[in-house]
Amino acid sequence: SHAERSNQRYGVYRPGIEQEARKKYELENDLYFAVERGELFVMYQPFVYGNKSEIKGMEALLRWRHPVHGMIPPSTFIPMAEENGLIHQLGWWVLKEVCREAGPVLKRHRNWTAAVNLSSRQLEHSGFIKKLPDLVHAYEIAPHQLELEITERTMMQPDRMLPVLKRLKEYGFRLSLDDFGTGYSSLSQLKELPVDTLKIDRSFIEDMNEKQKNAAIVKTIIHAAGNLNMKVVAEGIEKAEQAQELLAMDCFYFQGYYFSVPKTIQEFSWSREA
Ligand code: C2E
Ligand code: MG
Ligand code: MG
Ligand code: MG
């Protein structure tokens, strides 16, 4: 039969490990060329303040449009780039691209910030850190208009990271702890960190209503941030009620599909007289 013949030729079809590994290998290879082929681009998701949802800035989110496989999510290609070291080039490209594209918006709105995600590996590279002030200066962006987001997990090696974070603060950049609540930093560690913003992970916001424990965690984070003089942003707001509930808990900064999905800089500028 046809099936038997194709089994002979290709062996028994076994999706899974082998195919996955092959695809991963191919993607990883393609990623090396993605920048020069112009396949990478940045989307911007606004974050807003208060019950009038005033824009205070936006987060840059990297995108890869693969010519064959279509959109590859950052959760797939960022870990690859972290593993093979490509993250240094990609990360620098993102920062430059954000300065280039979003620079004019930031110049029109000096009280807005652009947030850029950094991988821990980028922080280990002192050359990268030292180049940052010149980069923003070249695009006439004030250092305090650039907010560098690192995940709470990165801070699991505080001894190595702390000097780097302090350096970034000396340069005038803002720092935020992303996906907060999913790592294991204790509140006593938190007070040692020169961090401006805590971003409460979406997973706690998602089912705050159904799960009392999540609501309790969210309250605790908001409270801690207040005591430590940190700004707190709730991520992943999809419904008006979530924002209402958070406002009642004294959380004033929001980000999520309810306010806006990530947009290209052109879409962003049109939709918000930015
Ligand atoms: P993140 O920094 O926590 O970014 C927020 C993620 O949540 C984004 O996913 C965003 O599109 C998504 N999101 C925003 N609002 C909502 C909502 O209301 N509902 C839901 N379900 N999702 C929402 P995205 O763009 O897929 O990025 C995933 C992660 O990839 C980011 O999480 C960040 O950790 C990483 N990432 C993205 N761009 C970069 C980058 O340039 N460099 C590095 N190192 N990491 C990046
Ligand atoms: Mg982020
Ligand atoms: Mg996050
Ligand atoms: Mg996240």
mmCIF file of C-alpha atoms and ligand atoms in Angstrom:
data_model
loop_
_atom_site.group_PDB
_atom_site.id
_atom_site.type_symbol
_atom_site.label_atom_id
_atom_site.label_comp_id
_atom_site.label_asym_id
_atom_site.label_seq_id
_atom_site.Cartn_x
_atom_site.Cartn_y
_atom_site.Cartn_z
ATOM 1 C CA SER A 1 0.000 0.000 0.000
ATOM 2 C CA HIS A 2 0.923 3.607 -0.206
ATOM 3 C CA ALA A 3 1.431 3.821 3.511
ATOM 4 C CA GLU A 4 3.830 0.870 3.485
ATOM 5 C CA ARG A 5 5.824 2.306 0.632
ATOM 6 C CA SER A 6 6.207 5.646 2.310
ATOM 7 C CA ASN A 7 7.135 3.883 5.528
ATOM 8 C CA GLN A 8 9.917 2.129 3.690
ATOM 9 C CA ARG A 9 11.168 5.282 2.187
ATOM 10 C CA TYR A 10 10.940 7.542 5.192
ATOM 11 C CA GLY A 11 10.774 5.147 8.070
ATOM 12 C CA VAL A 12 7.811 5.163 10.409
ATOM 13 C CA TYR A 13 6.438 8.662 10.796
ATOM 14 C CA ARG A 14 7.287 9.769 14.247
ATOM 15 C CA PRO A 15 6.441 13.299 14.994
ATOM 16 C CA GLY A 16 7.991 14.408 18.182
ATOM 17 C CA ILE A 17 11.509 14.638 19.406
ATOM 18 C CA GLU A 18 13.315 14.224 16.098
ATOM 19 C CA GLN A 19 11.126 16.611 14.154
ATOM 20 C CA GLU A 20 11.075 19.091 16.955
ATOM 21 C CA ALA A 21 14.843 19.010 17.175
ATOM 22 C CA ARG A 22 15.147 19.451 13.440
ATOM 23 C CA LYS A 23 12.769 22.390 13.379
ATOM 24 C CA LYS A 24 14.541 23.955 16.287
ATOM 25 C CA TYR A 25 17.863 23.535 14.525
ATOM 26 C CA GLU A 26 16.490 25.140 11.360
ATOM 27 C CA LEU A 27 14.895 28.014 13.217
ATOM 28 C CA GLU A 28 18.046 28.648 15.136
ATOM 29 C CA ASN A 29 19.973 28.743 11.899
ATOM 30 C CA ASP A 30 17.442 31.095 10.308
ATOM 31 C CA LEU A 31 17.553 33.370 13.319
ATOM 32 C CA TYR A 32 21.179 34.162 12.513
ATOM 33 C CA PHE A 33 20.037 35.863 9.323
ATOM 34 C CA ALA A 34 16.750 37.295 10.528
ATOM 35 C CA VAL A 35 18.141 40.730 11.359
ATOM 36 C CA GLU A 36 19.872 41.315 8.043
ATOM 37 C CA ARG A 37 16.907 39.931 6.123
ATOM 38 C CA GLY A 38 14.644 42.415 7.835
ATOM 39 C CA GLU A 39 12.432 39.744 9.365
ATOM 40 C CA LEU A 40 12.514 41.220 12.848
ATOM 41 C CA PHE A 41 10.394 44.128 13.923
ATOM 42 C CA VAL A 42 9.157 45.728 17.106
ATOM 43 C CA MET A 43 5.568 46.160 18.279
ATOM 44 C CA TYR A 44 4.587 48.651 20.958
ATOM 45 C CA GLN A 45 1.990 48.145 23.646
ATOM 46 C CA PRO A 46 1.005 51.244 25.599
ATOM 47 C CA PHE A 47 0.766 51.319 29.339
ATOM 48 C CA VAL A 48 -1.740 53.664 30.863
ATOM 49 C CA TYR A 49 -2.390 55.441 34.133
ATOM 50 C CA GLY A 50 -5.437 56.026 36.279
ATOM 51 C CA ASN A 51 -9.151 55.938 35.660
ATOM 52 C CA LYS A 52 -8.754 58.096 32.553
ATOM 53 C CA SER A 53 -6.296 55.625 31.016
ATOM 54 C CA GLU A 54 -3.723 58.278 30.172
ATOM 55 C CA ILE A 55 -0.817 56.928 28.148
ATOM 56 C CA LYS A 56 2.470 57.037 30.022
ATOM 57 C CA GLY A 57 4.571 55.079 27.579
ATOM 58 C CA MET A 58 4.888 51.775 25.829
ATOM 59 C CA GLU A 59 6.644 48.448 25.999
ATOM 60 C CA ALA A 60 8.654 47.262 23.012
ATOM 61 C CA LEU A 61 7.941 43.646 22.064
ATOM 62 C CA LEU A 62 10.127 41.895 19.547
ATOM 63 C CA ARG A 63 8.537 40.041 16.617
ATOM 64 C CA TRP A 64 9.929 37.630 14.047
ATOM 65 C CA ARG A 65 8.123 37.064 10.792
ATOM 66 C CA HIS A 66 9.695 33.921 9.377
ATOM 67 C CA PRO A 67 9.386 33.673 5.579
ATOM 68 C CA VAL A 68 8.141 30.052 5.732
ATOM 69 C CA HIS A 69 6.776 29.463 9.219
ATOM 70 C CA GLY A 70 5.128 32.831 9.730
ATOM 71 C CA MET A 71 5.136 34.595 13.067
ATOM 72 C CA ILE A 72 7.389 32.940 15.626
ATOM 73 C CA PRO A 73 6.606 33.987 19.197
ATOM 74 C CA PRO A 74 9.371 35.494 21.329
ATOM 75 C CA SER A 75 8.797 32.696 23.842
ATOM 76 C CA THR A 76 10.258 30.395 21.158
ATOM 77 C CA PHE A 77 13.119 32.406 19.694
ATOM 78 C CA ILE A 78 14.318 34.466 22.676
ATOM 79 C CA PRO A 79 15.334 31.352 24.661
ATOM 80 C CA MET A 80 17.158 30.079 21.549
ATOM 81 C CA ALA A 81 19.017 33.358 21.221
ATOM 82 C CA GLU A 82 19.872 33.270 24.904
ATOM 83 C CA GLU A 83 21.239 29.777 24.523
ATOM 84 C CA ASN A 84 23.417 30.396 21.479
ATOM 85 C CA GLY A 85 24.539 33.908 22.400
ATOM 86 C CA LEU A 86 22.730 35.642 19.555
ATOM 87 C CA ILE A 87 20.788 37.562 22.189
ATOM 88 C CA HIS A 88 23.602 40.124 22.336
ATOM 89 C CA GLN A 89 23.105 41.129 18.704
ATOM 90 C CA LEU A 90 19.318 40.855 18.822
ATOM 91 C CA GLY A 91 19.107 42.787 22.049
ATOM 92 C CA TRP A 92 21.249 45.605 20.730
ATOM 93 C CA TRP A 93 19.231 45.687 17.519
ATOM 94 C CA VAL A 94 16.000 46.039 19.527
ATOM 95 C CA LEU A 95 17.356 48.939 21.563
ATOM 96 C CA LYS A 96 18.565 50.740 18.488
ATOM 97 C CA GLU A 97 15.338 50.116 16.641
ATOM 98 C CA VAL A 98 13.285 51.407 19.565
ATOM 99 C CA CYS A 99 15.393 54.561 19.751
ATOM 100 C CA ARG A 100 15.078 55.063 16.003
ATOM 101 C CA GLU A 101 11.337 54.370 15.683
ATOM 102 C CA ALA A 102 9.996 55.513 19.013
ATOM 103 C CA GLY A 103 12.512 58.332 19.535
ATOM 104 C CA PRO A 104 10.319 60.943 17.807
ATOM 105 C CA VAL A 105 7.308 59.918 19.932
ATOM 106 C CA LEU A 106 9.404 60.139 23.099
ATOM 107 C CA LYS A 107 10.624 63.580 22.071
ATOM 108 C CA ARG A 108 7.044 64.800 21.672
ATOM 109 C CA HIS A 109 6.104 63.334 25.055
ATOM 110 C CA ARG A 110 8.905 63.895 27.505
ATOM 111 C CA ASN A 111 6.878 62.317 30.323
ATOM 112 C CA TRP A 112 6.545 59.005 28.437
ATOM 113 C CA THR A 113 8.891 56.075 28.755
ATOM 114 C CA ALA A 114 9.702 53.235 26.399
ATOM 115 C CA ALA A 115 10.266 49.926 28.137
ATOM 116 C CA VAL A 116 12.592 47.368 26.597
ATOM 117 C CA ASN A 117 12.984 43.781 27.791
ATOM 118 C CA LEU A 118 16.513 42.625 28.572
ATOM 119 C CA SER A 119 17.807 39.116 29.048
ATOM 120 C CA SER A 120 20.089 38.378 31.946
ATOM 121 C CA ARG A 121 22.850 37.495 29.492
ATOM 122 C CA GLN A 122 22.819 41.043 28.184
ATOM 123 C CA LEU A 123 23.457 42.321 31.691
ATOM 124 C CA GLU A 124 26.534 40.126 31.937
ATOM 125 C CA HIS A 125 28.077 42.005 29.036
ATOM 126 C CA SER A 126 29.627 45.189 30.387
ATOM 127 C CA GLY A 127 30.422 46.491 26.897
ATOM 128 C CA PHE A 128 26.718 46.576 26.164
ATOM 129 C CA ILE A 129 25.920 48.474 29.347
ATOM 130 C CA LYS A 130 28.560 51.091 28.616
ATOM 131 C CA LYS A 131 27.249 51.726 25.099
ATOM 132 C CA LEU A 132 23.708 52.506 26.235
ATOM 133 C CA PRO A 133 24.103 56.164 27.282
ATOM 134 C CA ASP A 134 25.579 57.108 23.900
ATOM 135 C CA LEU A 135 22.809 55.294 22.090
ATOM 136 C CA VAL A 136 19.939 57.163 23.727
ATOM 137 C CA HIS A 137 21.869 60.419 23.534
ATOM 138 C CA ALA A 138 22.315 59.995 19.781
ATOM 139 C CA TYR A 139 18.521 59.850 19.416
ATOM 140 C CA GLU A 140 17.925 62.725 21.841
ATOM 141 C CA ILE A 141 16.065 60.522 24.264
ATOM 142 C CA ALA A 142 16.431 61.339 27.959
ATOM 143 C CA PRO A 143 17.866 58.367 29.883
ATOM 144 C CA HIS A 144 14.878 58.401 32.250
ATOM 145 C CA GLN A 145 12.658 57.786 29.208
ATOM 146 C CA LEU A 146 14.191 54.364 28.734
ATOM 147 C CA GLU A 147 13.002 51.700 31.143
ATOM 148 C CA LEU A 148 14.877 48.417 31.134
ATOM 149 C CA GLU A 149 12.783 45.410 32.074
ATOM 150 C CA ILE A 150 14.414 42.412 33.628
ATOM 151 C CA THR A 151 12.543 39.424 34.895
ATOM 152 C CA GLU A 152 12.382 38.634 38.549
ATOM 153 C CA ARG A 153 14.150 35.363 37.723
ATOM 154 C CA THR A 154 17.216 37.274 36.562
ATOM 155 C CA MET A 155 17.555 38.574 40.078
ATOM 156 C CA MET A 156 18.085 35.077 41.395
ATOM 157 C CA GLN A 157 21.784 35.915 41.150
ATOM 158 C CA PRO A 158 21.632 39.256 42.971
ATOM 159 C CA ASP A 159 25.362 39.379 43.710
ATOM 160 C CA ARG A 160 26.218 39.441 40.046
ATOM 161 C CA MET A 161 23.344 41.607 38.930
ATOM 162 C CA LEU A 162 23.279 44.279 41.597
ATOM 163 C CA PRO A 163 26.404 46.177 40.465
ATOM 164 C CA VAL A 164 25.099 46.213 36.897
ATOM 165 C CA LEU A 165 21.719 47.534 37.958
ATOM 166 C CA LYS A 166 23.380 50.222 40.044
ATOM 167 C CA ARG A 167 25.441 51.253 37.052
ATOM 168 C CA LEU A 168 22.321 51.512 34.884
ATOM 169 C CA LYS A 169 20.663 53.670 37.547
ATOM 170 C CA GLU A 170 23.730 55.936 37.642
ATOM 171 C CA TYR A 171 23.279 56.460 33.925
ATOM 172 C CA GLY A 172 19.739 57.594 34.651
ATOM 173 C CA PHE A 173 17.779 54.715 33.149
ATOM 174 C CA ARG A 174 14.700 53.302 34.798
ATOM 175 C CA LEU A 175 14.509 49.692 35.826
ATOM 176 C CA SER A 176 11.560 47.426 36.201
ATOM 177 C CA LEU A 177 11.122 43.899 37.481
ATOM 178 C CA ASP A 178 9.004 42.001 34.980
ATOM 179 C CA ASP A 179 6.732 39.018 35.592
ATOM 180 C CA PHE A 180 6.852 39.830 39.261
ATOM 181 C CA GLY A 181 5.476 37.161 41.561
ATOM 182 C CA THR A 182 6.653 34.236 39.448
ATOM 183 C CA GLY A 183 10.198 34.215 40.829
ATOM 184 C CA TYR A 184 11.343 33.798 44.357
ATOM 185 C CA SER A 185 12.618 37.138 45.466
ATOM 186 C CA SER A 186 11.774 37.857 49.044
ATOM 187 C CA LEU A 187 10.574 41.258 50.061
ATOM 188 C CA SER A 188 13.789 41.823 51.996
ATOM 189 C CA GLN A 189 15.762 41.260 48.794
ATOM 190 C CA LEU A 190 13.451 43.597 46.986
ATOM 191 C CA LYS A 191 14.305 46.530 49.205
ATOM 192 C CA GLU A 192 17.973 46.252 48.200
ATOM 193 C CA LEU A 193 17.220 46.503 44.507
ATOM 194 C CA PRO A 194 17.500 49.852 42.728
ATOM 195 C CA VAL A 195 14.296 49.155 40.848
ATOM 196 C CA ASP A 196 11.652 51.751 39.949
ATOM 197 C CA THR A 197 8.782 49.523 38.861
ATOM 198 C CA LEU A 198 7.237 46.154 39.627
ATOM 199 C CA LYS A 199 5.200 44.546 36.893
ATOM 200 C CA ILE A 200 2.737 42.085 38.369
ATOM 201 C CA ASP A 201 2.676 38.965 36.250
ATOM 202 C CA ARG A 202 -0.388 38.404 34.114
ATOM 203 C CA SER A 203 -1.075 35.015 35.677
ATOM 204 C CA PHE A 204 -2.137 36.655 38.947
ATOM 205 C CA ILE A 205 -4.347 39.213 37.228
ATOM 206 C CA GLU A 206 -5.977 36.635 34.965
ATOM 207 C CA ASP A 207 -7.959 34.826 37.605
ATOM 208 C CA MET A 208 -7.918 37.300 40.430
ATOM 209 C CA ASN A 209 -11.721 37.050 40.598
ATOM 210 C CA GLU A 210 -11.935 33.295 40.858
ATOM 211 C CA LYS A 211 -8.899 32.729 43.004
ATOM 212 C CA GLN A 212 -8.854 34.538 46.321
ATOM 213 C CA LYS A 213 -5.208 33.623 46.738
ATOM 214 C CA ASN A 214 -4.240 35.466 43.576
ATOM 215 C CA ALA A 215 -6.097 38.546 44.712
ATOM 216 C CA ALA A 216 -4.218 38.311 48.010
ATOM 217 C CA ILE A 217 -0.869 38.086 46.211
ATOM 218 C CA VAL A 218 -1.729 41.055 44.039
ATOM 219 C CA LYS A 219 -2.677 43.088 47.103
ATOM 220 C CA THR A 220 0.570 42.158 48.835
ATOM 221 C CA ILE A 221 2.666 43.176 45.826
ATOM 222 C CA ILE A 222 0.859 46.512 45.506
ATOM 223 C CA HIS A 223 1.320 47.147 49.197
ATOM 224 C CA ALA A 224 5.022 46.254 49.139
ATOM 225 C CA ALA A 225 5.624 48.429 46.079
ATOM 226 C CA GLY A 226 3.939 51.342 47.829
ATOM 227 C CA ASN A 227 6.113 50.948 50.923
ATOM 228 C CA LEU A 228 9.272 50.729 48.843
ATOM 229 C CA ASN A 229 8.298 53.739 46.738
ATOM 230 C CA MET A 230 8.052 51.693 43.602
ATOM 231 C CA LYS A 231 5.559 52.088 40.829
ATOM 232 C CA VAL A 232 3.411 49.047 40.193
ATOM 233 C CA VAL A 233 2.055 47.998 36.802
ATOM 234 C CA ALA A 234 -0.557 45.281 36.308
ATOM 235 C CA GLU A 235 0.039 43.277 33.136
ATOM 236 C CA GLY A 236 -2.508 41.458 31.036
ATOM 237 C CA ILE A 237 -5.633 43.497 31.719
ATOM 238 C CA GLU A 238 -8.311 42.111 29.421
ATOM 239 C CA LYS A 239 -11.487 43.413 31.071
ATOM 240 C CA ALA A 240 -12.723 46.695 32.482
ATOM 241 C CA GLU A 241 -13.578 45.007 35.793
ATOM 242 C CA GLN A 242 -9.964 43.997 36.318
ATOM 243 C CA ALA A 243 -8.825 47.601 36.026
ATOM 244 C CA GLN A 244 -11.638 48.721 38.338
ATOM 245 C CA GLU A 245 -10.709 46.175 40.938
ATOM 246 C CA LEU A 246 -7.025 47.101 40.727
ATOM 247 C CA LEU A 247 -7.755 50.815 41.021
ATOM 248 C CA ALA A 248 -9.623 50.023 44.229
ATOM 249 C CA MET A 249 -6.447 48.292 45.453
ATOM 250 C CA ASP A 250 -4.352 51.396 44.628
ATOM 251 C CA CYS A 251 -2.711 50.032 41.508
ATOM 252 C CA PHE A 252 -2.802 52.796 38.894
ATOM 253 C CA TYR A 253 -0.724 51.575 35.969
ATOM 254 C CA PHE A 254 -2.106 49.082 33.495
ATOM 255 C CA GLN A 255 -1.106 47.226 30.403
ATOM 256 C CA GLY A 256 -3.192 44.729 28.474
ATOM 257 C CA TYR A 257 -5.377 43.930 25.495
ATOM 258 C CA TYR A 258 -8.294 45.762 27.107
ATOM 259 C CA PHE A 259 -6.444 49.034 26.530
ATOM 260 C CA SER A 260 -4.517 48.072 23.426
ATOM 261 C CA VAL A 261 -2.860 45.129 21.759
ATOM 262 C CA PRO A 262 0.763 45.650 20.696
ATOM 263 C CA LYS A 263 0.951 47.812 17.560
ATOM 264 C CA THR A 264 3.524 48.896 15.046
ATOM 265 C CA ILE A 265 4.885 52.380 15.685
ATOM 266 C CA GLN A 266 2.798 53.705 12.786
ATOM 267 C CA GLU A 267 -0.440 52.218 14.130
ATOM 268 C CA PHE A 268 0.487 53.411 17.590
ATOM 269 C CA SER A 269 1.029 56.978 16.398
ATOM 270 C CA TRP A 270 -2.195 57.149 14.374
ATOM 271 C CA SER A 271 -4.448 55.689 17.024
ATOM 272 C CA ARG A 272 -3.266 57.893 19.850
ATOM 273 C CA GLU A 273 -2.404 61.269 18.318
ATOM 274 C CA ALA A 274 1.071 60.396 19.555
HETATM 275 P P1 C2E B 1 6.609 40.372 28.796
HETATM 276 O O1 C2E B 1 7.761 41.300 28.805
HETATM 277 O O2 C2E B 1 5.998 40.038 30.095
HETATM 278 O O3 C2E B 1 5.559 41.019 27.802
HETATM 279 C C1 C2E B 1 4.172 40.943 27.950
HETATM 280 C C2 C2E B 1 3.608 39.854 27.095
HETATM 281 O O4 C2E B 1 2.209 39.747 27.353
HETATM 282 C C3 C2E B 1 3.699 40.136 25.594
HETATM 283 O O5 C2E B 1 3.801 38.887 24.934
HETATM 284 C C4 C2E B 1 2.360 40.789 25.296
HETATM 285 O O6 C2E B 1 1.997 40.704 23.925
HETATM 286 C C5 C2E B 1 1.467 39.950 26.171
HETATM 287 N N1 C2E B 1 0.239 40.648 26.564
HETATM 288 C C6 C2E B 1 0.033 41.961 26.758
HETATM 289 N N2 C2E B 1 -1.224 42.219 27.163
HETATM 290 C C7 C2E B 1 -1.855 41.023 27.230
HETATM 291 C C8 C2E B 1 -3.189 40.628 27.592
HETATM 292 O O7 C2E B 1 -4.058 41.419 27.930
HETATM 293 N N3 C2E B 1 -3.461 39.291 27.556
HETATM 294 C C9 C2E B 1 -2.528 38.367 27.175
HETATM 295 N N4 C2E B 1 -2.896 37.083 27.151
HETATM 296 N N5 C2E B 1 -1.262 38.710 26.844
HETATM 297 C C10 C2E B 1 -0.922 40.027 26.866
HETATM 298 P P2 C2E B 1 4.879 38.642 23.791
HETATM 299 O O8 C2E B 1 4.998 39.854 22.949
HETATM 300 O O9 C2E B 1 4.552 37.331 23.160
HETATM 301 O O10 C2E B 1 6.235 38.508 24.590
HETATM 302 C C11 C2E B 1 6.449 37.447 25.460
HETATM 303 C C12 C2E B 1 7.719 37.656 26.245
HETATM 304 O O11 C2E B 1 8.853 37.613 25.382
HETATM 305 C C13 C2E B 1 7.804 39.005 26.937
HETATM 306 O O12 C2E B 1 7.024 38.980 28.106
HETATM 307 C C14 C2E B 1 9.293 39.106 27.171
HETATM 308 O O13 C2E B 1 9.664 38.378 28.306
HETATM 309 C C15 C2E B 1 9.858 38.409 25.947
HETATM 310 N N6 C2E B 1 10.305 39.446 24.980
HETATM 311 C C16 C2E B 1 9.598 40.137 24.062
HETATM 312 N N7 C2E B 1 10.390 40.999 23.376
HETATM 313 C C17 C2E B 1 11.632 40.851 23.900
HETATM 314 C C18 C2E B 1 12.906 41.478 23.628
HETATM 315 O O14 C2E B 1 13.059 42.387 22.805
HETATM 316 N N8 C2E B 1 13.974 41.035 24.377
HETATM 317 C C19 C2E B 1 13.844 40.052 25.346
HETATM 318 N N9 C2E B 1 14.948 39.677 26.025
HETATM 319 N N10 C2E B 1 12.668 39.477 25.620
HETATM 320 C C20 C2E B 1 11.579 39.864 24.909
HETATM 321 MG MG MG B 2 8.220 42.973 29.677
HETATM 322 MG MG MG B 3 5.779 40.730 31.858
HETATM 323 MG MG MG B 4 5.629 37.816 30.731
#
